[in-house]
Amino acid sequence: MLDDALRGLLGVRPRPVLTPRADRPRRVPPGTSAVVVGGGIAGVSAALVLAERGVRVTLLEAAGQLGGRLGAWPRTLPDGTVAQVEHGFHGFFRQYYTWRQILRRIDPELGFLRPLPGYPVISRQWPAEDFASLPGVPPLNLMALVATSPSLRLRDLRTIDRVAATTLLEFDREATYRDLDGVTAKDFLDRLAMPDRARAVLFEVFGHSFFNREEDYSAAELVANFHFYFLGNPEGLGMDVTADDHGSCIWSPLGALLTRLGASVSTGTPVDSIEPGPEGWRVRAGAVAADARHVILALDPAALRRLGGLPSPLAEQVATLTVSAPYAVARFWTDRPVRAERPVFSGVSREATLDSISLYSRLEDGARRWAGRTGGEVIELHAYAAPDGIGADEAADRMWAELGALWPEVRGLRVLDRETRVGSDAPGFPPGSDATRPGVRTGVPGLLLAGDWVRLPWASALMERAATTGVLAAGDVLTAAGARAEPVTAIRPRGLLVR
Ligand SMILES: Cc1cc2nc3c(=O)[nH]c(=O)nc-3n(C[C@H](O)[C@H](O)[C@H](O)COP(=O)(O)OP(=O)(O)OC[C@H]3O[C@@H](n4cnc5c(N)ncnc54)[C@H](O)[C@@H]3O)c2cc1C
């Protein structure tokens, strides 16, 4: 309650960024059609909003299941257990308003999300530090950080570059990108001149979570994300995790809901190209062709670049999109547990490869049951910006060795099974990329884009950016058909020092 009053007083409440016209009908006229290409968060969010409003929706997904980078699939362990593995640990932050609105369609109470009890940043050099317990409301969180964090003491503030530090508090979509999109995050952090520990623990761990290396990452994007997750976000740094795997908690119910709403969902259907068609667009996936008035391309940047038939100048704009450094995910099933006091999720600072550790057997019900039965542990390790060309097994070996240096008991564990993966489908945000980054609207009639890399006029990232762009794209289809768009809410648009 007090938190809420403070949020109002300090102007850090969530704000509507799209208020639909009340004089428009909810449902579209019969015959309105759309094809959505890509069944990750962006595509499914778009498809769901459209199907709810009576649009004839065809959703085409290349993989065998929905979910994209949040997907899950079965793996048979050596003991015969069929375990659900996932694309990787995901934190559901509380300012993910649009994504949560989508998820409320399958559970209004979001009962499948549970709060993560803190998440420390650990390293070989410094004691663990947990930022999740900071107060939720800015600038109290910043004041508490400076008052309590051993990484950033009051006397350190004297050495920090004030102009660069003020930039963090002055996020403004236009000015920040104009001034900083041409600068690398590395140069910006060098300029900030933080003490080494603060840089490592606060910024490097945070920056890595966006799958981009400091030297290849736009400083404007870093500042926007700092605003989105810390300084402009009224909900604090706390996050939730799913009670069980992402397939059971999210994708099975969302897929079933889409089908109930009459959408046609085809997995295992990689789309090759688009072309003008009798209704507006024809989408081709091998021998399959789907016709519709509207097409939403909800692909990762690499897949969108491979798609045939994009008209000019959109094709040239899409050709400028990049993917980030490869990321690696490795899940281990071990014969014994790690020490009981180990946190369920830890960020890792200053290891060559390892960026985070999740104890799945203490997070998700399925893994917990397996561990309860066998006495083992299910551990997942991530590298968010791995060396180029690294193989999945090599990344897993390196991360496991680095974990052993942080948690010595790991060296004594026997690995019963492991699943290793390297992905190259996370979007790159290199310096200068904002100028040519496409937005939801392409300028081509009936053709829209959605995904966590699509340009937005406010700060948003990762899962929330994927869902928001999906809902905005769906809103444009609804508006074009004469119906009411879907409301969208975002965090405070500008930094604390900008009125
Ligand atoms: C290891 C890991 C950890 C992460 N942790 C977090 C976290 O903690 N918090 C957070 O907010 N975000 C996190 N993310 C990021 C988050 O997963 C993404 O931001 C989000 O899932 C992107 O959704 P999307 O729909 O934009 O893209 P995607 O999920 O990439 O969806 C694109 C879809 O298009 C499909 N596709 C590709 N080509 C074709 C084709 N030709 N035809 C049809 N379909 C095609 C793909 O199979 C995919 O399903 C993490 C990501 C990873 C990989």
Coordinates of C-alpha atoms and ligand atoms in Angstrom, one line a residue:
M1 CA 0.0 0.0 0.0
L2 CA 2.8 2.4 1.0
D3 CA 4.8 1.2 -2.0
D4 CA 1.8 2.1 -4.2
A5 CA 1.5 5.6 -2.7
L6 CA 5.2 6.2 -3.1
R7 CA 5.1 5.0 -6.7
G8 CA 2.4 7.6 -7.4
L9 CA 4.3 10.3 -5.6
L10 CA 7.5 9.6 -7.5
G11 CA 5.8 9.1 -10.8
V12 CA 7.0 5.6 -11.4
R13 CA 3.6 4.0 -12.0
P14 CA 2.8 1.8 -15.0
R15 CA 1.3 3.9 -17.8
P16 CA -1.0 3.1 -20.7
V17 CA 0.9 3.6 -24.0
L18 CA -2.0 2.5 -26.2
T19 CA -5.6 3.2 -25.3
P20 CA -7.9 1.7 -27.8
R21 CA -10.8 3.7 -29.2
A22 CA -13.9 2.7 -27.3
D23 CA -16.2 3.5 -30.2
R24 CA -14.9 0.6 -32.2
P25 CA -16.3 -2.9 -32.0
R26 CA -14.4 -5.7 -30.2
R27 CA -14.8 -8.2 -33.0
V28 CA -13.7 -7.9 -36.6
P29 CA -16.1 -8.4 -39.5
P30 CA -16.3 -12.0 -40.7
G31 CA -13.7 -13.0 -43.3
T32 CA -10.8 -11.0 -41.7
S33 CA -7.7 -13.2 -42.0
A34 CA -4.1 -13.3 -40.8
V35 CA -1.2 -15.6 -41.0
V36 CA 1.3 -15.4 -38.2
V37 CA 4.8 -16.9 -39.0
G38 CA 6.7 -18.0 -35.9
G39 CA 5.2 -19.5 -32.7
G40 CA 7.4 -18.0 -30.0
I41 CA 6.1 -15.4 -27.5
A42 CA 5.7 -12.7 -30.1
G43 CA 3.8 -14.9 -32.6
V44 CA 1.6 -16.6 -30.1
S45 CA 0.7 -13.3 -28.4
A46 CA -0.3 -11.9 -31.7
A47 CA -2.2 -15.0 -32.8
L48 CA -4.1 -15.2 -29.5
V49 CA -5.3 -11.6 -29.5
L50 CA -6.4 -12.0 -33.1
A51 CA -8.2 -15.3 -32.6
E52 CA -10.1 -13.8 -29.5
R53 CA -11.4 -11.1 -31.8
G54 CA -12.7 -13.4 -34.5
V55 CA -9.8 -13.1 -37.0
R56 CA -9.3 -16.4 -39.0
V57 CA -5.7 -17.1 -37.8
T58 CA -3.2 -19.5 -39.3
L59 CA -0.1 -19.9 -37.1
L60 CA 2.9 -21.5 -38.8
E61 CA 5.9 -22.6 -36.7
A62 CA 9.0 -24.3 -37.9
A63 CA 9.9 -26.3 -34.8
G64 CA 8.0 -29.3 -33.5
Q65 CA 6.5 -27.3 -30.6
L66 CA 5.5 -23.8 -29.8
G67 CA 7.6 -21.6 -27.6
G68 CA 10.7 -20.6 -29.6
R69 CA 13.4 -19.5 -27.2
L70 CA 11.1 -20.3 -24.3
G71 CA 10.2 -23.7 -25.7
A72 CA 10.4 -27.1 -23.9
W73 CA 10.7 -30.7 -25.2
P74 CA 11.1 -34.2 -23.7
R75 CA 14.3 -36.1 -23.1
T76 CA 14.6 -39.6 -21.9
L77 CA 17.2 -39.9 -19.1
P78 CA 19.4 -43.1 -18.8
D79 CA 17.1 -44.3 -15.9
G80 CA 14.1 -44.2 -18.3
T81 CA 12.5 -41.0 -16.9
V82 CA 11.1 -38.7 -19.5
A83 CA 12.2 -35.3 -18.3
Q84 CA 11.0 -32.0 -19.8
V85 CA 14.0 -29.8 -20.7
E86 CA 13.8 -26.3 -21.8
H87 CA 15.5 -23.7 -23.8
G88 CA 16.8 -22.4 -20.5
F89 CA 16.0 -20.7 -17.2
H90 CA 13.7 -17.7 -17.6
G91 CA 12.9 -14.9 -15.1
F92 CA 9.4 -13.4 -15.4
F93 CA 9.9 -9.9 -14.1
R94 CA 6.9 -8.1 -12.6
Q95 CA 7.0 -5.2 -15.1
Y96 CA 6.3 -7.6 -17.9
Y97 CA 2.8 -6.2 -18.1
T98 CA 1.9 -7.3 -21.6
W99 CA 3.4 -10.8 -21.4
R100 CA 1.5 -11.3 -18.1
Q101 CA -1.7 -10.1 -19.6
I102 CA -1.3 -12.8 -22.3
L103 CA -0.5 -15.4 -19.6
R104 CA -3.5 -14.4 -17.6
R105 CA -5.6 -15.8 -20.4
I106 CA -4.6 -19.3 -19.3
D107 CA -4.6 -18.5 -15.6
P108 CA -6.0 -15.2 -14.3
E109 CA -4.2 -15.6 -11.0
L110 CA -0.9 -16.6 -12.7
G111 CA -0.8 -19.4 -10.2
F112 CA 1.9 -21.2 -12.2
L113 CA 4.4 -18.4 -11.4
R114 CA 6.3 -18.5 -8.1
P115 CA 8.5 -15.8 -6.7
L116 CA 12.2 -16.5 -6.9
P117 CA 13.6 -16.1 -3.4
G118 CA 16.5 -13.7 -4.4
Y119 CA 19.3 -14.2 -6.9
P120 CA 22.8 -13.4 -5.8
V121 CA 25.7 -12.5 -8.1
I122 CA 28.6 -14.8 -7.2
S123 CA 32.3 -14.8 -8.1
R124 CA 35.6 -16.2 -7.1
Q125 CA 36.8 -12.7 -6.2
W126 CA 34.1 -11.2 -4.0
P127 CA 31.4 -12.3 -1.6
A128 CA 28.0 -12.9 -3.1
E129 CA 25.7 -9.9 -3.4
D130 CA 21.9 -10.1 -3.8
F131 CA 20.2 -7.1 -5.5
A132 CA 16.7 -8.6 -5.6
S133 CA 16.1 -7.5 -2.0
L134 CA 16.5 -3.8 -2.8
P135 CA 13.3 -1.7 -2.4
G136 CA 11.1 -1.8 -5.5
V137 CA 10.6 1.9 -6.0
P138 CA 13.1 4.1 -7.7
P139 CA 15.0 6.2 -6.6
L140 CA 14.8 4.4 -3.2
N141 CA 16.3 1.3 -4.8
L142 CA 19.3 3.4 -6.0
M143 CA 19.7 5.0 -2.6
A144 CA 19.5 1.6 -0.9
L145 CA 22.1 0.3 -3.4
V146 CA 24.6 3.0 -2.6
A147 CA 23.9 2.7 1.2
T148 CA 24.2 -1.0 1.5
S149 CA 26.2 -2.5 -1.5
P150 CA 29.8 -3.3 -0.8
S151 CA 30.4 -3.0 -4.5
L152 CA 29.4 0.7 -4.7
R153 CA 30.2 2.7 -1.6
L154 CA 29.4 6.3 -1.0
R155 CA 33.1 7.3 -1.3
D156 CA 33.2 5.6 -4.8
L157 CA 30.7 8.1 -6.0
R158 CA 33.5 10.7 -6.0
T159 CA 35.4 8.8 -8.7
I160 CA 32.4 8.1 -11.0
D161 CA 32.0 10.3 -14.0
R162 CA 29.0 12.4 -13.1
V163 CA 27.9 13.2 -16.6
A164 CA 27.9 9.5 -17.7
A165 CA 26.2 8.5 -14.4
T166 CA 23.5 11.2 -14.9
T167 CA 22.8 9.7 -18.4
L168 CA 21.6 6.6 -16.6
L169 CA 19.0 8.6 -14.8
E170 CA 17.9 10.6 -17.9
F171 CA 16.6 7.9 -20.2
D172 CA 14.7 9.4 -23.0
R173 CA 13.9 7.3 -26.0
E174 CA 14.9 9.9 -28.5
A175 CA 17.8 11.7 -26.8
T176 CA 19.4 8.6 -25.3
Y177 CA 19.5 6.8 -28.7
R178 CA 20.7 10.0 -30.5
D179 CA 23.6 10.5 -28.1
L180 CA 24.5 6.9 -27.2
D181 CA 23.5 4.5 -30.0
G182 CA 26.8 5.1 -31.8
V183 CA 28.8 4.3 -28.6
T184 CA 29.6 0.8 -27.4
A185 CA 28.5 -0.3 -24.0
K186 CA 32.2 -1.0 -23.2
D187 CA 33.2 2.6 -24.0
F188 CA 30.2 3.9 -22.0
L189 CA 31.2 1.8 -19.0
D190 CA 34.8 2.9 -19.3
R191 CA 33.7 6.5 -19.3
L192 CA 31.5 5.8 -16.2
A193 CA 34.8 4.9 -14.4
M194 CA 33.1 2.7 -11.8
P195 CA 35.2 0.8 -9.3
D196 CA 36.1 -2.6 -10.8
R197 CA 33.9 -4.5 -8.4
A198 CA 30.8 -2.4 -9.1
R199 CA 31.4 -2.7 -12.8
A200 CA 31.8 -6.5 -12.6
V201 CA 29.0 -7.2 -10.2
L202 CA 26.4 -4.6 -11.3
F203 CA 27.0 -3.9 -15.0
E204 CA 28.7 -6.9 -16.5
V205 CA 26.3 -9.5 -15.1
F206 CA 23.4 -7.2 -16.1
G207 CA 24.8 -6.5 -19.6
H208 CA 25.5 -10.2 -20.4
S209 CA 21.8 -11.0 -19.7
F210 CA 21.0 -9.4 -23.1
F211 CA 23.2 -11.9 -24.9
N212 CA 25.5 -9.2 -26.3
R213 CA 29.2 -8.6 -25.6
E214 CA 30.0 -5.1 -24.2
E215 CA 32.2 -4.3 -27.1
D216 CA 29.5 -5.1 -29.7
Y217 CA 26.5 -3.7 -27.7
S218 CA 24.9 -0.3 -28.1
A219 CA 25.3 1.9 -25.0
A220 CA 21.8 3.3 -25.7
E221 CA 20.4 -0.2 -25.4
L222 CA 22.2 -0.8 -22.1
V223 CA 20.9 2.5 -20.7
A224 CA 17.4 1.7 -21.9
N225 CA 17.6 -1.7 -20.2
F226 CA 18.9 -0.2 -17.0
H227 CA 15.9 2.0 -17.1
F228 CA 13.5 -0.9 -17.9
Y229 CA 14.8 -3.2 -15.2
F230 CA 16.0 -0.8 -12.5
L231 CA 15.6 2.9 -12.6
G232 CA 12.2 3.3 -14.3
N233 CA 10.6 0.1 -13.2
P234 CA 8.1 0.4 -10.3
E235 CA 8.0 -3.3 -9.6
G236 CA 11.6 -3.8 -8.4
L237 CA 14.1 -6.4 -9.3
G238 CA 12.1 -9.4 -8.0
M239 CA 11.2 -12.0 -10.5
D240 CA 9.0 -15.1 -10.8
V241 CA 9.7 -18.5 -12.3
T242 CA 7.4 -21.2 -13.5
A243 CA 6.4 -23.9 -11.1
D244 CA 7.0 -26.6 -13.7
D245 CA 8.5 -26.7 -17.2
H246 CA 7.5 -24.1 -19.7
G247 CA 5.8 -26.7 -21.9
S248 CA 3.3 -27.8 -19.1
C249 CA 2.8 -24.3 -17.6
I250 CA 2.7 -22.2 -20.7
W251 CA 2.7 -23.7 -24.1
S252 CA 0.3 -26.6 -23.7
P253 CA -2.4 -24.4 -22.3
L254 CA -1.7 -21.5 -24.7
G255 CA -1.8 -24.0 -27.7
A256 CA -5.0 -25.5 -26.4
L257 CA -6.6 -22.0 -26.0
L258 CA -5.6 -21.0 -29.6
T259 CA -7.2 -24.2 -30.9
R260 CA -10.4 -23.6 -28.8
L261 CA -10.6 -20.1 -30.3
G262 CA -10.5 -21.6 -33.8
A263 CA -6.9 -20.7 -34.8
S264 CA -5.2 -23.2 -37.1
V265 CA -1.8 -24.0 -35.5
S266 CA 0.8 -25.9 -37.6
T267 CA 4.1 -26.9 -36.0
G268 CA 6.9 -28.5 -38.0
T269 CA 6.0 -26.1 -40.8
P270 CA 9.0 -23.9 -41.8
V271 CA 7.9 -21.0 -43.9
D272 CA 10.1 -20.3 -47.0
S273 CA 8.7 -17.2 -48.5
I274 CA 5.9 -14.7 -48.8
E275 CA 4.5 -13.2 -52.0
P276 CA 1.4 -11.2 -53.0
G277 CA -1.7 -13.4 -53.1
P278 CA -5.4 -13.4 -53.9
E279 CA -6.4 -12.1 -50.4
G280 CA -3.3 -9.8 -50.0
W281 CA -0.5 -12.2 -49.1
R282 CA 0.4 -15.8 -49.8
V283 CA 2.8 -17.5 -47.3
R284 CA 4.6 -20.6 -48.6
A285 CA 5.9 -23.5 -46.4
G286 CA 7.1 -26.2 -48.8
A287 CA 4.0 -27.5 -50.5
V288 CA 1.7 -25.7 -48.1
A289 CA 0.4 -22.2 -49.0
A290 CA -1.7 -20.0 -46.7
D291 CA -3.5 -16.9 -47.9
A292 CA -4.5 -13.9 -45.8
R293 CA -5.1 -10.2 -45.9
H294 CA -2.5 -9.7 -43.1
V295 CA 0.8 -11.4 -42.3
I296 CA 2.7 -11.0 -39.0
L297 CA 6.3 -12.1 -39.3
A298 CA 7.3 -13.1 -35.7
L299 CA 10.7 -14.6 -36.5
D300 CA 14.1 -14.3 -34.9
P301 CA 16.4 -12.0 -36.9
A302 CA 18.4 -14.8 -38.5
A303 CA 15.2 -16.6 -39.7
L304 CA 13.7 -13.3 -41.0
R305 CA 16.8 -12.6 -43.0
R306 CA 16.5 -16.1 -44.6
L307 CA 12.8 -15.5 -45.6
G308 CA 12.2 -15.1 -49.3
G309 CA 10.0 -12.5 -50.9
L310 CA 10.4 -9.5 -48.6
P311 CA 9.7 -6.4 -50.6
S312 CA 12.1 -3.5 -51.0
P313 CA 13.1 -1.4 -49.0
L314 CA 12.1 -3.7 -46.1
A315 CA 14.4 -6.4 -47.4
E316 CA 17.4 -4.1 -47.2
Q317 CA 16.4 -3.0 -43.7
V318 CA 16.1 -6.6 -42.6
A319 CA 19.5 -7.4 -44.1
T320 CA 21.1 -5.0 -41.6
L321 CA 19.8 -7.1 -38.6
T322 CA 22.4 -9.2 -36.8
V323 CA 22.4 -12.0 -34.3
S324 CA 24.5 -11.7 -31.1
A325 CA 27.3 -13.9 -29.8
P326 CA 26.4 -17.5 -29.5
Y327 CA 24.8 -18.5 -26.1
A328 CA 25.2 -22.0 -24.5
V329 CA 22.9 -23.9 -22.3
A330 CA 23.8 -27.1 -20.5
R331 CA 21.6 -29.1 -18.2
F332 CA 23.2 -31.8 -15.9
W333 CA 21.5 -34.6 -14.0
T334 CA 23.9 -35.6 -11.1
D335 CA 24.0 -38.5 -8.6
R336 CA 24.1 -36.2 -5.5
P337 CA 23.0 -32.7 -4.6
V338 CA 25.1 -29.6 -4.2
R339 CA 25.2 -28.0 -0.8
A340 CA 21.7 -27.3 0.7
E341 CA 22.4 -23.5 1.1
R342 CA 23.2 -23.0 -2.6
P343 CA 20.8 -20.4 -4.1
V344 CA 18.3 -21.7 -6.7
F345 CA 19.5 -19.1 -9.2
S346 CA 22.8 -17.2 -9.3
G347 CA 24.3 -14.7 -11.7
V348 CA 28.1 -15.3 -12.1
S349 CA 30.6 -12.6 -12.4
R350 CA 34.0 -12.7 -14.2
E351 CA 34.1 -16.4 -15.3
A352 CA 35.4 -16.9 -18.9
T353 CA 32.3 -18.8 -20.0
L354 CA 29.7 -19.3 -17.2
D355 CA 27.1 -16.5 -16.6
S356 CA 24.4 -18.2 -14.5
I357 CA 23.5 -21.3 -12.5
S358 CA 20.0 -22.6 -11.9
L359 CA 19.1 -25.5 -9.6
Y360 CA 16.1 -26.9 -11.5
S361 CA 15.5 -29.6 -8.9
R362 CA 14.8 -26.8 -6.4
L363 CA 12.7 -24.7 -9.0
E364 CA 10.4 -26.9 -11.0
D365 CA 8.1 -29.7 -9.9
G366 CA 9.2 -32.3 -12.5
A367 CA 12.9 -31.9 -11.8
R368 CA 12.2 -31.8 -8.0
R369 CA 10.3 -35.1 -8.3
W370 CA 13.2 -36.7 -10.1
A371 CA 15.7 -35.4 -7.5
G372 CA 13.5 -36.6 -4.7
R373 CA 13.4 -40.1 -6.2
T374 CA 17.1 -40.4 -7.0
G375 CA 18.8 -38.2 -4.5
G376 CA 20.4 -36.2 -7.3
E377 CA 20.3 -32.6 -8.5
V378 CA 19.3 -31.0 -11.8
I379 CA 21.7 -28.1 -12.6
E380 CA 21.5 -25.8 -15.6
L381 CA 24.4 -23.6 -16.7
H382 CA 24.2 -20.7 -19.1
A383 CA 26.8 -18.7 -21.1
Y384 CA 25.0 -15.6 -22.5
A385 CA 27.8 -14.5 -24.8
A386 CA 30.1 -17.5 -25.5
P387 CA 33.2 -17.4 -27.7
D388 CA 32.4 -17.6 -31.5
G389 CA 32.5 -21.1 -33.0
I390 CA 32.4 -22.9 -29.6
G391 CA 30.8 -26.3 -29.7
A392 CA 28.0 -27.2 -27.3
D393 CA 30.0 -30.0 -25.5
E394 CA 33.0 -27.8 -25.2
A395 CA 30.9 -24.9 -23.7
A396 CA 29.3 -27.4 -21.2
D397 CA 32.8 -28.8 -20.2
R398 CA 34.1 -25.3 -19.6
M399 CA 31.1 -24.1 -17.6
W400 CA 31.1 -27.3 -15.5
A401 CA 34.8 -26.7 -14.7
E402 CA 34.2 -23.1 -13.8
L403 CA 31.2 -24.1 -11.6
G404 CA 33.6 -26.5 -9.8
A405 CA 35.9 -23.6 -9.0
L406 CA 32.9 -21.6 -7.5
W407 CA 31.2 -24.5 -5.7
P408 CA 33.9 -27.1 -4.9
E409 CA 31.4 -29.9 -4.0
V410 CA 30.5 -30.0 -7.7
R411 CA 33.9 -31.7 -8.5
G412 CA 32.7 -34.7 -6.5
L413 CA 29.4 -35.2 -8.3
R414 CA 28.9 -37.8 -11.0
V415 CA 27.1 -36.6 -14.1
L416 CA 24.4 -39.1 -15.0
D417 CA 23.2 -37.3 -18.1
R418 CA 23.5 -33.9 -19.7
E419 CA 21.9 -32.0 -22.5
T420 CA 24.0 -29.3 -24.2
R421 CA 23.2 -26.7 -26.7
V422 CA 24.6 -23.6 -28.5
G423 CA 22.1 -21.1 -29.9
S424 CA 22.8 -18.4 -32.5
D425 CA 19.4 -16.8 -32.6
A426 CA 19.5 -14.0 -30.0
P427 CA 19.2 -10.6 -31.6
G428 CA 22.3 -8.3 -31.8
F429 CA 22.1 -4.7 -30.8
P430 CA 25.3 -3.4 -32.2
P431 CA 26.2 0.3 -32.0
G432 CA 24.3 2.3 -34.7
S433 CA 21.6 -0.3 -35.3
D434 CA 18.7 1.7 -34.0
A435 CA 18.6 3.9 -37.1
T436 CA 17.8 1.0 -39.4
R437 CA 16.0 -1.3 -37.0
P438 CA 12.5 -2.0 -38.3
G439 CA 9.5 -1.4 -36.1
V440 CA 6.2 -3.3 -35.9
R441 CA 4.9 -1.3 -38.9
T442 CA 6.8 -2.1 -42.1
G443 CA 5.2 0.5 -44.4
V444 CA 4.1 -2.4 -46.6
P445 CA 0.3 -2.8 -46.5
G446 CA -0.7 -6.0 -44.5
L447 CA 2.8 -6.8 -43.4
L448 CA 3.8 -6.5 -39.8
L449 CA 6.8 -7.5 -37.6
A450 CA 7.0 -8.8 -34.1
G451 CA 9.8 -10.1 -31.9
D452 CA 12.2 -9.2 -29.1
W453 CA 14.5 -7.3 -31.5
V454 CA 11.8 -5.0 -33.1
R455 CA 12.1 -1.3 -32.5
L456 CA 9.8 0.1 -29.9
P457 CA 9.2 3.8 -28.9
W458 CA 9.7 3.0 -25.2
A459 CA 12.1 0.9 -23.1
S460 CA 11.2 -2.8 -23.1
A461 CA 13.3 -6.0 -23.5
L462 CA 13.4 -9.8 -24.0
M463 CA 10.1 -11.6 -23.3
E464 CA 8.2 -8.4 -22.7
R465 CA 9.4 -6.8 -25.9
A466 CA 8.4 -10.0 -27.8
A467 CA 4.9 -10.0 -26.3
T468 CA 4.4 -6.2 -26.7
T469 CA 5.4 -6.2 -30.4
G470 CA 3.1 -9.2 -30.9
V471 CA 0.2 -7.4 -29.3
L472 CA 0.9 -4.2 -31.2
A473 CA 1.0 -6.0 -34.5
A474 CA -2.3 -7.7 -33.7
G475 CA -3.7 -4.3 -32.7
D476 CA -2.8 -2.9 -36.2
V477 CA -4.6 -5.8 -37.9
L478 CA -7.7 -5.2 -35.7
T479 CA -7.6 -1.5 -36.4
A480 CA -7.3 -2.1 -40.2
A481 CA -10.3 -4.3 -39.9
G482 CA -12.3 -1.6 -38.1
A483 CA -12.1 -3.2 -34.7
R484 CA -10.7 -1.9 -31.4
A485 CA -6.9 -2.5 -30.7
E486 CA -5.7 -4.1 -27.5
P487 CA -4.6 -1.8 -24.7
V488 CA -0.8 -1.8 -23.9
T489 CA 0.9 -0.6 -20.7
A490 CA 4.5 0.2 -20.2
I491 CA 6.8 1.5 -17.4
R492 CA 7.5 5.2 -16.8
P493 CA 8.7 6.4 -20.3
R494 CA 11.5 8.6 -19.2
G495 CA 14.3 8.6 -16.5
L496 CA 13.9 10.0 -13.1
L497 CA 15.6 13.3 -14.0
V498 CA 13.4 13.9 -17.0
R499 CA 10.0 15.3 -16.4
Ligands
LIG1 C1 18.9 -19.3 -22.6 C2 18.0 -18.2 -22.6 C3 17.6 -17.5 -21.4 C4 16.7 -16.5 -21.4 N1 16.4 -15.9 -20.3 C5 15.4 -14.9 -20.3 C6 15.0 -14.3 -19.1 O1 15.4 -14.7 -18.0 N2 14.0 -13.3 -19.1 C7 13.6 -12.8 -20.3 O2 12.7 -11.9 -20.4 N3 14.0 -13.4 -21.5 C8 14.9 -14.3 -21.5 N4 15.4 -14.9 -22.7 C9 14.9 -14.2 -23.9 C10 13.6 -14.7 -24.4 O3 13.6 -16.1 -24.5 C11 13.3 -14.1 -25.7 O4 13.3 -12.7 -25.6 C12 11.9 -14.5 -26.3 O5 11.6 -15.8 -26.1 C13 11.8 -14.1 -27.8 O6 10.6 -14.5 -28.3 P1 10.3 -14.2 -29.8 O7 8.9 -14.7 -30.1 O8 10.6 -12.8 -30.2 O9 11.4 -15.1 -30.6 P2 11.6 -16.6 -30.7 O10 11.3 -17.3 -29.4 O11 12.9 -16.8 -31.3 O12 10.5 -17.1 -31.8 C14 10.7 -17.1 -33.1 C15 10.0 -18.4 -33.7 O13 10.1 -18.4 -35.1 C16 10.3 -19.8 -35.4 N5 10.8 -19.8 -36.8 C17 12.1 -19.6 -37.2 N6 12.1 -19.7 -38.6 C18 10.9 -20.0 -39.0 C19 10.3 -20.3 -40.3 N7 11.0 -20.2 -41.4 N8 9.0 -20.6 -40.3 C20 8.2 -20.6 -39.2 N9 8.7 -20.4 -38.0 C21 10.0 -20.1 -37.9 C22 11.2 -20.3 -34.4 O14 11.3 -21.7 -34.4 C23 10.7 -19.7 -33.1 O15 9.7 -20.5 -32.5 C24 16.2 -16.0 -22.7 C25 16.6 -16.6 -23.9 C26 17.5 -17.7 -23.8 C27 17.9 -18.3 -25.1

